PDB file of C-alpha atoms and ligand atoms in Angstrom:
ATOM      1  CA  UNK A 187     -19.250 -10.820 -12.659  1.00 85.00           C
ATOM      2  CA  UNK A 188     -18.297 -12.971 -15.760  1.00 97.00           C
ATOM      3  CA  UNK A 189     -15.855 -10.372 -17.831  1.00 98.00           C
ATOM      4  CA  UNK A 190     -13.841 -11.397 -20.981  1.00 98.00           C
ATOM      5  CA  UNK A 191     -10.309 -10.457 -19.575  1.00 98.00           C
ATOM      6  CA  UNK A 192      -7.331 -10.655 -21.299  1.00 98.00           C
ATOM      7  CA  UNK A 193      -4.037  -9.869 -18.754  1.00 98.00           C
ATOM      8  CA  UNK A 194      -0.814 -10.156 -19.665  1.00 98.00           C
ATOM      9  CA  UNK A 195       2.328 -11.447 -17.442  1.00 98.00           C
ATOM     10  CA  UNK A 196       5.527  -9.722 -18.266  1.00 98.00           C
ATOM     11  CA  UNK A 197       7.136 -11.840 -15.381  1.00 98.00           C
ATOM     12  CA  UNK A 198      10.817 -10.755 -14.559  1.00 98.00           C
ATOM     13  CA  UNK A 199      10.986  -9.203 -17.864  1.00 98.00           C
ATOM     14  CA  UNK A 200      11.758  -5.143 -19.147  1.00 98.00           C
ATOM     15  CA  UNK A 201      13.421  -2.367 -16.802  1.00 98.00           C
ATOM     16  CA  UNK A 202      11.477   0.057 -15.667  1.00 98.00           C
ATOM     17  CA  UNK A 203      12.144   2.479 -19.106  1.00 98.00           C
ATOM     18  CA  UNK A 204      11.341  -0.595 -21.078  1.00 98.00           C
ATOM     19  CA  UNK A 205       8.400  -1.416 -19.206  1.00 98.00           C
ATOM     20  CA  UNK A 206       7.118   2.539 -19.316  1.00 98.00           C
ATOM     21  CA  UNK A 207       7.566   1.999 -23.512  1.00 98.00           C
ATOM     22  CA  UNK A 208       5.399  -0.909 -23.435  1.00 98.00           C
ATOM     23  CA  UNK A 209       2.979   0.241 -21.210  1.00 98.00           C
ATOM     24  CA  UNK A 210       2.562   3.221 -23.597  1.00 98.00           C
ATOM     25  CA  UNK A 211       2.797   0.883 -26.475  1.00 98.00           C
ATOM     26  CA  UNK A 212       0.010  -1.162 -25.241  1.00 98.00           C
ATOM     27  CA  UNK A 213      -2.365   1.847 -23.934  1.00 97.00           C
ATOM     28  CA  UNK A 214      -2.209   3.677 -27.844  1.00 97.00           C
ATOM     29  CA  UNK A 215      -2.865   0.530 -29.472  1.00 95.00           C
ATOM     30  CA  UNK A 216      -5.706  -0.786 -26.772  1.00 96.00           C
ATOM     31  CA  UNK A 217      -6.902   3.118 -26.714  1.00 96.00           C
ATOM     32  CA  UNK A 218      -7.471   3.036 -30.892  1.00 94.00           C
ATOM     33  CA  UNK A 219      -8.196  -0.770 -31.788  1.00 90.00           C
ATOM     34  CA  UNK A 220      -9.133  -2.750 -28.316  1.00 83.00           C
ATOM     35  CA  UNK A 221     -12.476  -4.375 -28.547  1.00 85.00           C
ATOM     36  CA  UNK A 222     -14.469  -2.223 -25.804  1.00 92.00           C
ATOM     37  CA  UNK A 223     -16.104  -5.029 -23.978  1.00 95.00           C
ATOM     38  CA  UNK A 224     -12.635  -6.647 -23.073  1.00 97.00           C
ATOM     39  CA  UNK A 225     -10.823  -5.986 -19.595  1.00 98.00           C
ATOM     40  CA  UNK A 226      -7.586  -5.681 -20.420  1.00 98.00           C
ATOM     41  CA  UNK A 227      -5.078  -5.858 -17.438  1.00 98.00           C
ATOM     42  CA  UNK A 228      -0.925  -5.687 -17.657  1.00 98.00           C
ATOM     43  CA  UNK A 229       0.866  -7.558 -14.908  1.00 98.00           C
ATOM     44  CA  UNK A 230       3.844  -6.690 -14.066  1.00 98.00           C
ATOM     45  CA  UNK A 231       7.109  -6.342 -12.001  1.00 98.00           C
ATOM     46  CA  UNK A 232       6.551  -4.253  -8.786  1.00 98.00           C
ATOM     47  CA  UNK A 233       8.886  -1.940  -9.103  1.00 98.00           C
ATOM     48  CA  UNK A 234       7.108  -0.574 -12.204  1.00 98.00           C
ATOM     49  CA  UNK A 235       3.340  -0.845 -11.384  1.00 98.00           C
ATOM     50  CA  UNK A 236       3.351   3.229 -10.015  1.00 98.00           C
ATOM     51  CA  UNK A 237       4.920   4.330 -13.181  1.00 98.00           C
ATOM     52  CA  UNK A 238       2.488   2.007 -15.358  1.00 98.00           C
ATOM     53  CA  UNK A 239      -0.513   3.399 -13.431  1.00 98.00           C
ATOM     54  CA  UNK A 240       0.722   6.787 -14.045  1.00 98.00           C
ATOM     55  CA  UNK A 241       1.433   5.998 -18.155  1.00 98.00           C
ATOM     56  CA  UNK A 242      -1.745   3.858 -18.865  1.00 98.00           C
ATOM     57  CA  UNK A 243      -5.764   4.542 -19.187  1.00 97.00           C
ATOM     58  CA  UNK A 244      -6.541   3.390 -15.979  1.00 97.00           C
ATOM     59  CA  UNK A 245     -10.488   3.766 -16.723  1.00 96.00           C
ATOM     60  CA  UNK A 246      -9.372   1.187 -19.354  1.00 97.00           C
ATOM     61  CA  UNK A 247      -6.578  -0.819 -18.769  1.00 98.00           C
ATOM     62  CA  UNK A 248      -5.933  -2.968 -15.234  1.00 98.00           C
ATOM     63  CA  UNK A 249      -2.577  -2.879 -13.563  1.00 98.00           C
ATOM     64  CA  UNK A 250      -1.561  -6.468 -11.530  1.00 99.00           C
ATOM     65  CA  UNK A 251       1.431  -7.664  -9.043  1.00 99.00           C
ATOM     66  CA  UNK A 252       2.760 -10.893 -10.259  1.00 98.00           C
ATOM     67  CA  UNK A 253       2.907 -11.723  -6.354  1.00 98.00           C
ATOM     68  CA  UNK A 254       1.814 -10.417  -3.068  1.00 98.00           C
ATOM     69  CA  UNK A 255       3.674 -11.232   0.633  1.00 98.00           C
ATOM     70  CA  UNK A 256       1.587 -13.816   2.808  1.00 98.00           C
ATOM     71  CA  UNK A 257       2.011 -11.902   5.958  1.00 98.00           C
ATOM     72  CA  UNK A 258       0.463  -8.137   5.918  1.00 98.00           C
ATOM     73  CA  UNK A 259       3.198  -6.528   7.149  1.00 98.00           C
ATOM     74  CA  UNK A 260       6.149  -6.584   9.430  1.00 98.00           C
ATOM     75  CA  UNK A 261       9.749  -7.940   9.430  1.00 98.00           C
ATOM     76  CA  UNK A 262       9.940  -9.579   6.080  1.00 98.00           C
ATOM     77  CA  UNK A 263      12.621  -8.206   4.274  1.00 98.00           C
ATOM     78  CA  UNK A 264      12.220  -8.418   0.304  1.00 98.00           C
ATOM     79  CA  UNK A 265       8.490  -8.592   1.126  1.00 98.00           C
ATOM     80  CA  UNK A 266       6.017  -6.323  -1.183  1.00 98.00           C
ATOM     81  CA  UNK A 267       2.678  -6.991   1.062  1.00 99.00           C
ATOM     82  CA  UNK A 268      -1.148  -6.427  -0.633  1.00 99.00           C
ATOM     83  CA  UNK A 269      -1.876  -3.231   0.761  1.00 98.00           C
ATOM     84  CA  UNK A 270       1.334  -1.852  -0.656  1.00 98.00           C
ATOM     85  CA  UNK A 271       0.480  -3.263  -4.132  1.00 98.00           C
ATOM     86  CA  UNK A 272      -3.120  -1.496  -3.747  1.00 98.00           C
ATOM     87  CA  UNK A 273      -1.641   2.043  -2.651  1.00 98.00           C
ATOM     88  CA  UNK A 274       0.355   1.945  -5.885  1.00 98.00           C
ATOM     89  CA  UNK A 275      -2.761   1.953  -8.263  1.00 98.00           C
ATOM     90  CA  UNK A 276      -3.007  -1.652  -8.724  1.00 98.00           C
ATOM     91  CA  UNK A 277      -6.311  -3.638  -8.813  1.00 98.00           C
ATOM     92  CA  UNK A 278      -5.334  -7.161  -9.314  1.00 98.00           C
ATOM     93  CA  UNK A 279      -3.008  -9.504  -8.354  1.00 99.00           C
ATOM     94  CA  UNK A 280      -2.100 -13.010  -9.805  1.00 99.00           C
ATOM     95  CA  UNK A 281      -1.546 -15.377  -7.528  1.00 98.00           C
ATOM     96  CA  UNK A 282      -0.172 -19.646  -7.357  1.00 98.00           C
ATOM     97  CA  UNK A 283       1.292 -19.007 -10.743  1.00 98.00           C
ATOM     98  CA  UNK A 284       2.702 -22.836 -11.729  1.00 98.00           C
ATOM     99  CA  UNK A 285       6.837 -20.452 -11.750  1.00 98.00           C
ATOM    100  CA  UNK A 286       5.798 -19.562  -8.259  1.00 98.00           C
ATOM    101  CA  UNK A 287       4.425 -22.836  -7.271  1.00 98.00           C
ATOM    102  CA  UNK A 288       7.703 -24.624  -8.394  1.00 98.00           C
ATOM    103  CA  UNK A 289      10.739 -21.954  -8.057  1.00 98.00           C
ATOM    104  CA  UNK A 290       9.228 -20.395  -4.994  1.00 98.00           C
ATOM    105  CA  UNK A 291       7.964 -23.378  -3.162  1.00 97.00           C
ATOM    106  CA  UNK A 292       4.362 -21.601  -3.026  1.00 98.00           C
ATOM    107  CA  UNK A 293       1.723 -24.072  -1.392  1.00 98.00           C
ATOM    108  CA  UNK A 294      -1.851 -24.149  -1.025  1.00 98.00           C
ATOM    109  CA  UNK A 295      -1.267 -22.696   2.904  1.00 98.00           C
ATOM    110  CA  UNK A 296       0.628 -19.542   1.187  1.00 98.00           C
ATOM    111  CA  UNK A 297      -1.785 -19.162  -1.681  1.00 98.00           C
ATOM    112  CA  UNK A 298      -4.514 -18.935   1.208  1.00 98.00           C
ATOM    113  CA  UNK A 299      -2.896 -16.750   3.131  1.00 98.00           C
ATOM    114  CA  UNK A 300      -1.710 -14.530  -0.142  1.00 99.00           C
ATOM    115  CA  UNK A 301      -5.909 -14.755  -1.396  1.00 98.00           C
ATOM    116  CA  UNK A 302      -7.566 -13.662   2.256  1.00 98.00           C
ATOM    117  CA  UNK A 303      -4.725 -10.745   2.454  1.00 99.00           C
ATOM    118  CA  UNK A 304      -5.934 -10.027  -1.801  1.00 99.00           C
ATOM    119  CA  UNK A 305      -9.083  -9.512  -0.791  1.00 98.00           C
ATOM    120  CA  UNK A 306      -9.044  -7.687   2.377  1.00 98.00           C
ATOM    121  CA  UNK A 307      -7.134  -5.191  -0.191  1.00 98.00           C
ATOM    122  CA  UNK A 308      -9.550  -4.811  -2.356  1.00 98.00           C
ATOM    123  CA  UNK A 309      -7.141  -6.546  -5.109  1.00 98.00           C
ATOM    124  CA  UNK A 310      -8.950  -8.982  -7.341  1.00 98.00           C
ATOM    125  CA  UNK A 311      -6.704 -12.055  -7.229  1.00 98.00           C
ATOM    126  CA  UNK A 312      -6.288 -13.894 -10.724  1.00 98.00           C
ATOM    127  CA  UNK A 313      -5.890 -17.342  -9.403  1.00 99.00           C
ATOM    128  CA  UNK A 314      -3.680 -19.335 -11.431  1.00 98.00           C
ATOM    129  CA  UNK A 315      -3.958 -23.192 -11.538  1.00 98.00           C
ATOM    130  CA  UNK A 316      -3.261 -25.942 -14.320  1.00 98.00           C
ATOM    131  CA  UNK A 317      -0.966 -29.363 -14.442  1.00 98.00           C
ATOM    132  CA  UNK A 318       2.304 -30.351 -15.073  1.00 98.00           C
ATOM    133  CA  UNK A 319       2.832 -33.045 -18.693  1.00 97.00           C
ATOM    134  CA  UNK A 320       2.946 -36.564 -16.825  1.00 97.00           C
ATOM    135  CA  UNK A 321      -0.637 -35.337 -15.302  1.00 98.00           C
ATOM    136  CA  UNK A 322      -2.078 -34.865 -18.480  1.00 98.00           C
ATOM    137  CA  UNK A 323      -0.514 -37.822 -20.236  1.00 97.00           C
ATOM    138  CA  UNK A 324      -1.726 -40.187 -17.196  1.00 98.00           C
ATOM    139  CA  UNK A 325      -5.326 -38.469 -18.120  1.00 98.00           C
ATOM    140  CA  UNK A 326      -5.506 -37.385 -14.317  1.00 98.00           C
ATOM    141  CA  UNK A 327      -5.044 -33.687 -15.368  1.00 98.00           C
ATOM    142  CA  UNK A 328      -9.062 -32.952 -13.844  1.00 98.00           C
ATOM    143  CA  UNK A 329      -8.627 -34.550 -10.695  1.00 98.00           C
ATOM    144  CA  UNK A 330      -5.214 -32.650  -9.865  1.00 98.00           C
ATOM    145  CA  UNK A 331      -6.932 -29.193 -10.813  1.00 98.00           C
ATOM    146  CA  UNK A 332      -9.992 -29.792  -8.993  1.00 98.00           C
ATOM    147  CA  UNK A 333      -7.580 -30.616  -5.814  1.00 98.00           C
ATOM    148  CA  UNK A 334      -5.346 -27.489  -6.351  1.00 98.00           C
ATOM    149  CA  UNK A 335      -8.937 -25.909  -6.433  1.00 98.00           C
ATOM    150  CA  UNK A 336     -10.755 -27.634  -3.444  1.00 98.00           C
ATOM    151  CA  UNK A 337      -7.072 -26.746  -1.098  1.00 98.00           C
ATOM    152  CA  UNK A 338      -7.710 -22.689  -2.170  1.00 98.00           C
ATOM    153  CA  UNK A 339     -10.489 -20.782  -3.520  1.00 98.00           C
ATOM    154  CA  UNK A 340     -12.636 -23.525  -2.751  1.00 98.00           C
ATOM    155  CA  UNK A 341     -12.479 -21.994   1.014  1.00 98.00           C
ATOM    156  CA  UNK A 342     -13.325 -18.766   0.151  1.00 98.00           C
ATOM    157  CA  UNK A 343     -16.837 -17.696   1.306  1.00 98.00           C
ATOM    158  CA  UNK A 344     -19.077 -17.405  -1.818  1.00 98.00           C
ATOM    159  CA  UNK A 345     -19.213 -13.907  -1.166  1.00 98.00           C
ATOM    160  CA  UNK A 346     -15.160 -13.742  -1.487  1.00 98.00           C
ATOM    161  CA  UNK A 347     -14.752 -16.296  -4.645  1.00 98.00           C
ATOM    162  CA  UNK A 348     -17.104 -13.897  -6.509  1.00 98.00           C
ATOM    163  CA  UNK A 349     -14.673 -11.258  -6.451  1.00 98.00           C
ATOM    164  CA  UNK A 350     -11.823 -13.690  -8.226  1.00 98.00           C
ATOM    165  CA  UNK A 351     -10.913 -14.762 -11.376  1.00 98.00           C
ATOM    166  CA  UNK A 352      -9.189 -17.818 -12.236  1.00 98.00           C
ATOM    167  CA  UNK A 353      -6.644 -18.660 -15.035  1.00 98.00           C
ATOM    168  CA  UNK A 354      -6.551 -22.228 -16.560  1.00 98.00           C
ATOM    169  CA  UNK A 355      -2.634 -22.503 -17.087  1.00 98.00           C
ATOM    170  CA  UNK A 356      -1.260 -26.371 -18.274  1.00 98.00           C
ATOM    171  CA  UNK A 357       2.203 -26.108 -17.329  1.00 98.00           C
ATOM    172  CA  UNK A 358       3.165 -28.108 -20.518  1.00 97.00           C
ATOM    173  CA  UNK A 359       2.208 -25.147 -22.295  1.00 97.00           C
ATOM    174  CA  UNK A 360       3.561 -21.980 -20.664  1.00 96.00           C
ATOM    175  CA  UNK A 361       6.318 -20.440 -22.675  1.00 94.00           C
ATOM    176  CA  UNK A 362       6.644 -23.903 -24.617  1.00 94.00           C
ATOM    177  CA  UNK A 363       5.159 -22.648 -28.309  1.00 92.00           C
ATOM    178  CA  UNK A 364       2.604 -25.551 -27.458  1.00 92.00           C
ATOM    179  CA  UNK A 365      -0.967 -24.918 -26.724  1.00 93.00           C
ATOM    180  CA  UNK A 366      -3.720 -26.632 -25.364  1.00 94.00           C
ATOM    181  CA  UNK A 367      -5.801 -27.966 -28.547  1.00 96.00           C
ATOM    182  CA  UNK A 368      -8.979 -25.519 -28.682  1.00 97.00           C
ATOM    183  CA  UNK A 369     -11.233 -29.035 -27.549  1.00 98.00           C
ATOM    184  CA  UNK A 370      -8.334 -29.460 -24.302  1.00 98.00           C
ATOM    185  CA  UNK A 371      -9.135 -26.207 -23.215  1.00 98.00           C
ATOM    186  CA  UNK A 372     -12.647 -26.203 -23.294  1.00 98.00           C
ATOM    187  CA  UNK A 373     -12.915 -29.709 -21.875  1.00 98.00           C
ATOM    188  CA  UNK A 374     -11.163 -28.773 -18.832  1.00 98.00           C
ATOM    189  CA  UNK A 375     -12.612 -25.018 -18.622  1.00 98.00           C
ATOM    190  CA  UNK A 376     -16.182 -26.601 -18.282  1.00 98.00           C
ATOM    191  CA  UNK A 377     -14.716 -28.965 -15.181  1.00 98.00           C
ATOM    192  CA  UNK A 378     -13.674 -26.288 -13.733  1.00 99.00           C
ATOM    193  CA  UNK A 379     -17.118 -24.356 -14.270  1.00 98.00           C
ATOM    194  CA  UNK A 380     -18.948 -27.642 -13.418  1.00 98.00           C
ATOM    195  CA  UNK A 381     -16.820 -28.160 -10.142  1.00 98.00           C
ATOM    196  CA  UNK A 382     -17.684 -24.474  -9.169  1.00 98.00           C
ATOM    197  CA  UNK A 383     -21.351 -24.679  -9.731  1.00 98.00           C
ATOM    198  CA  UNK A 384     -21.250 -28.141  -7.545  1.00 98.00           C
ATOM    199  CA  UNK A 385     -19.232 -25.990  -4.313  1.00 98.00           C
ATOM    200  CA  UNK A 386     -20.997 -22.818  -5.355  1.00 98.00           C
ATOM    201  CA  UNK A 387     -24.024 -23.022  -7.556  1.00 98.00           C
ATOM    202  CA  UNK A 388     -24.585 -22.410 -10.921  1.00 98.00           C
ATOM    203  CA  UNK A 389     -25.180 -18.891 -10.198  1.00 98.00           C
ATOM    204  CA  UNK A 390     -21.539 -17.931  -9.220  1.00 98.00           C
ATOM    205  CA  UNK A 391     -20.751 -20.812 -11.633  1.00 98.00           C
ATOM    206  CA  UNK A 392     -22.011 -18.689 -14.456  1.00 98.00           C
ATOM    207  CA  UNK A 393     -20.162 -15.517 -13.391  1.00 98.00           C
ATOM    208  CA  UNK A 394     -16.701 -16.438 -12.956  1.00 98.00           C
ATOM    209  CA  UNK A 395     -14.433 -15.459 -15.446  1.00 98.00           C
ATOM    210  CA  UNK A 396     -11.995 -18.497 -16.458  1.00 98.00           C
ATOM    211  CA  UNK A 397      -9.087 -17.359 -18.450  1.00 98.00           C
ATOM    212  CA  UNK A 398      -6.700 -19.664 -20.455  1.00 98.00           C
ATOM    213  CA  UNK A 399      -2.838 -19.135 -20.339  1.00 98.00           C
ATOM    214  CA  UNK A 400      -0.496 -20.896 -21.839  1.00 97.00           C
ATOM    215  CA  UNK A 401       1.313 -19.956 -25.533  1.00 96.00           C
ATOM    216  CA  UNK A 402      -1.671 -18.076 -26.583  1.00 97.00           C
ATOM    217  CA  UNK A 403      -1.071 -16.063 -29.484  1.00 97.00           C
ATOM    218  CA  UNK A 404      -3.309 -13.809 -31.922  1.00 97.00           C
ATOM    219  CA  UNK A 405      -2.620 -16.900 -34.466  1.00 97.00           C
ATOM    220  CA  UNK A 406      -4.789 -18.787 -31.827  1.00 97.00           C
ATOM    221  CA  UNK A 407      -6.370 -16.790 -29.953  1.00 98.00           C
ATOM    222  CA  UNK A 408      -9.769 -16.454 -31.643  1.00 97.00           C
ATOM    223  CA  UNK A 409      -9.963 -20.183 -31.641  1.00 98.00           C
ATOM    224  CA  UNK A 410      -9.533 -20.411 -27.594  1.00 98.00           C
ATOM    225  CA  UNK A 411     -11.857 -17.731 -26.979  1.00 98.00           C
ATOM    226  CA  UNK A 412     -14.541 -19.017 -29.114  1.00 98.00           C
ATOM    227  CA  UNK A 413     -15.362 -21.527 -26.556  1.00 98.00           C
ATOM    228  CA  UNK A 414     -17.924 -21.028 -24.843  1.00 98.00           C
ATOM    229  CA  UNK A 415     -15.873 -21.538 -21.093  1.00 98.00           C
ATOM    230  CA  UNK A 416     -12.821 -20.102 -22.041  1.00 98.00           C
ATOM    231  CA  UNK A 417     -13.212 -16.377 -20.852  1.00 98.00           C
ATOM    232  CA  UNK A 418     -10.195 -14.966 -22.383  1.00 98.00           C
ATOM    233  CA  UNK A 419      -6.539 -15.183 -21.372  1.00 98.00           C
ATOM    234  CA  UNK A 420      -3.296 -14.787 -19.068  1.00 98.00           C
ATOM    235  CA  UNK A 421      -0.689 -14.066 -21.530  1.00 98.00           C
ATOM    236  CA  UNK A 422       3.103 -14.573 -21.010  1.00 98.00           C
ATOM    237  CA  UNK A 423       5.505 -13.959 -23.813  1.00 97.00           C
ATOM    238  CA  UNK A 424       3.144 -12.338 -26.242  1.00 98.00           C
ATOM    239  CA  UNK A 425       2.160  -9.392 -23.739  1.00 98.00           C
ATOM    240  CA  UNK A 426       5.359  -8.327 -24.375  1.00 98.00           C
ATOM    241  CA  UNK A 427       5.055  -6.874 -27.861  1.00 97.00           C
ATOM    242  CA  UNK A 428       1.929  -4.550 -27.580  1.00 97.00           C
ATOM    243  CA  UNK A 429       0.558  -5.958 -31.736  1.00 96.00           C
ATOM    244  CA  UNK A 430       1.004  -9.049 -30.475  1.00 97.00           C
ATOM    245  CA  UNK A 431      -1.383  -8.613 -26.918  1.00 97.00           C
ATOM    246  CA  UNK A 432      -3.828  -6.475 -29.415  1.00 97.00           C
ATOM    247  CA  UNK A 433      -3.914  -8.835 -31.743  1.00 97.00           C
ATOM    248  CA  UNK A 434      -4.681 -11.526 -28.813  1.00 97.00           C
ATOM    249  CA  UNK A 435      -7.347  -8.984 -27.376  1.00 97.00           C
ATOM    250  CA  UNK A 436      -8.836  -8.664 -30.511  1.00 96.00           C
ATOM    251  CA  UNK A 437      -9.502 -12.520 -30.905  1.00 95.00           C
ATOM    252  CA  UNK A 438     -12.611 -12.053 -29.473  1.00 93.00           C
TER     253      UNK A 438
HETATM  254  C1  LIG B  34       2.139 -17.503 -18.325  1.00 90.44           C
HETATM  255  O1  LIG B  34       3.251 -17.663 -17.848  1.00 90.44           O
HETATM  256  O2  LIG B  34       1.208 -17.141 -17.591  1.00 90.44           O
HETATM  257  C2  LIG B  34       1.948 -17.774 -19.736  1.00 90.44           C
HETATM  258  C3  LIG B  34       0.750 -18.050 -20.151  1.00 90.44           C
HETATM  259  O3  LIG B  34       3.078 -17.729 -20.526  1.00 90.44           O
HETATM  260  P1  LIG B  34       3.141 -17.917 -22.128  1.00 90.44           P
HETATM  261  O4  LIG B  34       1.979 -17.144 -22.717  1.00 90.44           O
HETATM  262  O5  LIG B  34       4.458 -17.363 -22.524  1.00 90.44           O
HETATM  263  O6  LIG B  34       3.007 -19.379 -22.379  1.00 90.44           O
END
């Protein structure tokens, strides 16, 4: 079902007492000012999503790995598999982040493996795709989405791509103070939504919840979201101050 969602990504960021503050931080502030009809989910490291799920609302706020293993169990040390990330609390996951994708080697054969293990979990996968600065400067920034698409979730069976959402993320804007231009996003947000409606119909087309990401702030927020594809947001370095993520929240 089409949601506005706004998540945030506190990547390898805050020990665990840190991240308990925050988590806190954000729940009182969501709890007294966050627009009702907003999912709001907090993504964070592993070893703090039990204690998170223990601080927050769950009934209002979303708890998400940054990551899930590829395999579902078994002799791979370092490994935190899907159904370990669901017996925690959790209820999403986001997964082919652009960091994983380039630090981590990720490929479309993990991602798959990572999305059919998401789902037999019950996790709801926030798939992350978006393109690197010579892509969008060559103007080729719709064919090398729809690709990273057509490799992944396009495989899913309808039934399974309902159940995801997907973040828009250019890599030329993550954690660069640059953002995609209000018209950028929304250009390549209704691709997307076109491209799904051509695999899937404009049914599931309709109901799939495309989120932006990529130095999204509450200074720009309201523009963003006032498009009418852009669905609400994955949020790095601002979902670490809990004003900040409000204030984003709120731009709806
Ligand atoms: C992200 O990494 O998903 C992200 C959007 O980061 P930032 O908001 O810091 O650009």
């Amino acid at each position: 079902m089409r949601q506005k969602i706004v998540a945030g990504n506190w990547k390898c960021n805050t020990n665990l007492q840190e991240g308990i503050e925050l988590a806190k931080a954000v729940d009182t502030v969501v709890a007294s000012k966050g627009a009702d009809d907003v999912v709001v989910v907090l993504g964070t490291p592993f070893t703090h999503i039990t204690k998170v799920v223990e601080t927050v609302n769950t009934e209002r706020i979303g708890v998400a790995a940054q990551n899930c293993a590829a395999e579902a169990k078994g002799a791979y040390t370092g490994e935190v598999s899907a159904e370990m990330v669901k017996s925690t609390g959790a209820n999403y996951v986001i997964l082919g982040h652009s960091e994983r994708r380039e630090y981590y080697g990720e490929t479309s054969e993990t991602l798959n493996k990572k999305l059919a293990l998401a789902l037999e979990n019950k996790l709801t996968p926030i798939y992350c795709c978006g393109e690197a600065l010579d892509i969008r400067e060559a103007g080729t920034q719709n064919a090398f989405v729809k690709k990273q698409l057509d490799e992944t979730i396009f495989k899913l069976s309808s039934d399974d791509f309902k159940k995801i959402a997907i973040a828009y993320e250019p890599i030329w804007a993550i954690g660069t103070g640059v953002t995609a231009s209000s018209e950028q996003a929304q250009e390549i947000h209704a691709f997307i939504r076109g491209t799904i409606a051509e695999k899937f119909g404009n049914e599931i087309a309709e109901g799939t919840s495309i989120l932006y990401g990529g130095s999204c702030k509450p200074s720009n927020a309201k523009e963003l979201f006032a498009n009418k594809d852009v669905d609400g947001g994955l949020i790095g370095g601002a979902s670490m101050k809990a004003e900040d993520f409000i204030g984003i929240i709120n731009g709806f």
